[in-house]
Amino acid sequence: MVMVNSPLTPPLFGRNSEPDIAVEWITRDGLTSYPDALAFMETRATEIAEGTARECVLLVEHPPLYTSGTSAKPADLIDARFPVFEAGRGGQFTYHGPGQRVAYVMLDLKARKQDVRAFVSALEAWIIGTLAAFNIRGFTDPARVGVWVQRPDKGEGFEDKIAAIGIRLRKWVSFHGISLNVEPDLTHFSGIVPCGIAEQKLGVTSLVDLGYPVTMEDVDVALKQAFTETFGATR
């Protein structure tokens, strides 16, 4: 279980260089096309590497689509009912769609810690801290990507994925990020083998599916608070 820092302790993955510079936090209304989000990330990551822009988190929802990571297996695309985009991030196939909060994270690891595993662990801590705000215990498994919850209501040993992680680094600046299922259409995940996981007792869930009727605004507040505790101040 990941412990979330108290406000009096330094962030898990805070800035070592110029720690007082806040991360810019941008929320887009409506549905953002995947190419538009990619173009924003590409531009912003370049500017961050050049020192001409602040670090940034971009919060969006996408229309229904699938993305393939660098490890995606063609056989894991079962039914291409939605557009498929090559993402360039690590990982396999992932679904994005309405009701899912996607957080694209553009951070300068040179100013924090040049450690990819530590960065992924910090992203996991961020998600777990967000879920804890709703009294949900999320956990990770070294054998699987993402954040999971136990589903004893489905039977012994059942676990569902509630959040995905996929990142890319260029000049030690991150882009891509996380996706947290708030209230997406879970049947849309059936067109792929999500992140290559096809075991019988492993599925996909959301906050609403778990019985927590929260809004996207509720989730954004929790995300921002947990982000501050994990990475430092936002603005």
Short mmCIF file of N, CA and C in Angstrom, two decimals, residues 31-38 60-68 77 79-87 89 93-98 100 102 104 188-189 191-192:
data_model
loop_
_atom_site.label_atom_id
_atom_site.label_comp_id
_atom_site.label_asym_id
_atom_site.label_seq_id
_atom_site.Cartn_x
_atom_site.Cartn_y
_atom_site.Cartn_z
N LEU A 31 -14.89 17.10 -25.64
CA LEU A 31 -14.06 15.98 -26.07
C LEU A 31 -12.91 16.50 -26.95
N THR A 32 -11.71 16.11 -26.61
CA THR A 32 -10.50 16.54 -27.33
C THR A 32 -10.05 15.43 -28.25
N SER A 33 -9.80 15.75 -29.51
CA SER A 33 -9.33 14.73 -30.45
C SER A 33 -7.94 14.26 -30.05
N TYR A 34 -7.65 13.01 -30.34
CA TYR A 34 -6.33 12.48 -29.96
C TYR A 34 -5.20 13.21 -30.68
N PRO A 35 -5.32 13.48 -32.00
CA PRO A 35 -4.24 14.23 -32.66
C PRO A 35 -4.00 15.61 -32.04
N ASP A 36 -5.06 16.28 -31.60
CA ASP A 36 -4.88 17.59 -30.96
C ASP A 36 -4.10 17.46 -29.65
N ALA A 37 -4.42 16.42 -28.86
CA ALA A 37 -3.70 16.21 -27.60
C ALA A 37 -2.24 15.88 -27.86
N LEU A 38 -1.98 15.04 -28.87
CA LEU A 38 -0.60 14.70 -29.21
C LEU A 38 0.19 15.93 -29.63
N VAL A 60 -8.07 15.90 -20.06
CA VAL A 60 -9.00 15.85 -21.20
C VAL A 60 -9.90 14.63 -21.07
N GLU A 61 -10.97 14.64 -21.88
CA GLU A 61 -11.72 13.45 -22.25
C GLU A 61 -11.61 13.31 -23.76
N HIS A 62 -11.55 12.08 -24.24
CA HIS A 62 -11.48 11.83 -25.68
C HIS A 62 -12.78 11.21 -26.19
N PRO A 63 -13.06 11.38 -27.48
CA PRO A 63 -14.10 10.53 -28.09
C PRO A 63 -13.61 9.08 -28.08
N PRO A 64 -14.47 8.10 -28.28
CA PRO A 64 -14.03 6.71 -28.21
C PRO A 64 -12.92 6.40 -29.22
N LEU A 65 -11.83 5.81 -28.72
CA LEU A 65 -10.70 5.46 -29.57
C LEU A 65 -9.81 4.46 -28.85
N TYR A 66 -8.97 3.80 -29.64
CA TYR A 66 -7.95 2.91 -29.08
C TYR A 66 -6.58 3.46 -29.44
N THR A 67 -5.64 3.29 -28.53
CA THR A 67 -4.25 3.66 -28.83
C THR A 67 -3.37 2.43 -28.67
N SER A 68 -2.35 2.35 -29.48
CA SER A 68 -1.40 1.24 -29.39
C SER A 68 -0.05 1.77 -28.97
N LEU A 77 -5.87 -6.52 -30.68
CA LEU A 77 -6.93 -5.66 -31.24
C LEU A 77 -8.02 -6.60 -31.76
N ASP A 79 -11.51 -6.01 -32.03
CA ASP A 79 -12.56 -5.41 -32.85
C ASP A 79 -12.29 -3.91 -32.95
N ALA A 80 -11.78 -3.47 -34.10
CA ALA A 80 -11.43 -2.06 -34.29
C ALA A 80 -12.68 -1.24 -34.58
N ARG A 81 -13.58 -1.22 -33.60
CA ARG A 81 -14.85 -0.50 -33.77
C ARG A 81 -14.67 1.00 -33.68
N PHE A 82 -13.53 1.44 -33.11
CA PHE A 82 -13.22 2.85 -32.98
C PHE A 82 -11.87 3.12 -33.65
N PRO A 83 -11.57 4.39 -33.96
CA PRO A 83 -10.27 4.70 -34.56
C PRO A 83 -9.12 4.20 -33.68
N VAL A 84 -8.05 3.76 -34.34
CA VAL A 84 -6.86 3.26 -33.65
C VAL A 84 -5.70 4.20 -33.96
N PHE A 85 -5.01 4.67 -32.93
CA PHE A 85 -3.90 5.59 -33.10
C PHE A 85 -2.62 4.97 -32.52
N GLU A 86 -1.53 5.12 -33.25
CA GLU A 86 -0.23 4.74 -32.70
C GLU A 86 0.22 5.88 -31.79
N ALA A 87 0.41 5.54 -30.51
CA ALA A 87 0.65 6.59 -29.52
C ALA A 87 2.12 6.94 -29.36
N ARG A 89 3.92 5.85 -27.04
CA ARG A 89 4.22 5.64 -25.62
C ARG A 89 4.58 4.18 -25.39
N PHE A 93 -2.25 -1.99 -25.94
CA PHE A 93 -3.47 -1.31 -26.37
C PHE A 93 -4.22 -0.74 -25.16
N THR A 94 -4.76 0.46 -25.36
CA THR A 94 -5.55 1.12 -24.33
C THR A 94 -6.77 1.76 -24.98
N TYR A 95 -7.87 1.79 -24.24
CA TYR A 95 -9.07 2.49 -24.69
C TYR A 95 -9.16 3.85 -24.01
N HIS A 96 -9.59 4.87 -24.76
CA HIS A 96 -9.95 6.16 -24.18
C HIS A 96 -11.33 6.54 -24.69
N GLY A 97 -12.10 7.20 -23.84
CA GLY A 97 -13.42 7.62 -24.27
C GLY A 97 -14.11 8.50 -23.25
N PRO A 98 -15.32 8.97 -23.57
CA PRO A 98 -16.06 9.82 -22.64
C PRO A 98 -16.26 9.13 -21.30
N GLN A 100 -13.94 9.01 -19.03
CA GLN A 100 -12.62 8.63 -18.55
C GLN A 100 -11.76 9.89 -18.47
N VAL A 102 -8.38 11.52 -18.67
CA VAL A 102 -7.02 11.31 -19.15
C VAL A 102 -6.18 12.50 -18.69
N TYR A 104 -2.49 14.02 -19.13
CA TYR A 104 -1.21 14.01 -19.83
C TYR A 104 -0.21 14.82 -19.00
N HIS A 188 -16.86 -0.83 -24.17
CA HIS A 188 -15.93 -0.39 -25.21
C HIS A 188 -14.55 -1.03 -25.05
N PHE A 189 -14.21 -1.48 -23.84
CA PHE A 189 -12.93 -2.14 -23.62
C PHE A 189 -12.87 -3.52 -24.27
N GLY A 191 -13.23 -4.38 -27.22
CA GLY A 191 -12.63 -4.40 -28.56
C GLY A 191 -11.14 -4.67 -28.54
N ILE A 192 -10.54 -4.65 -27.34
CA ILE A 192 -9.10 -4.90 -27.20
C ILE A 192 -8.86 -5.83 -26.02
#
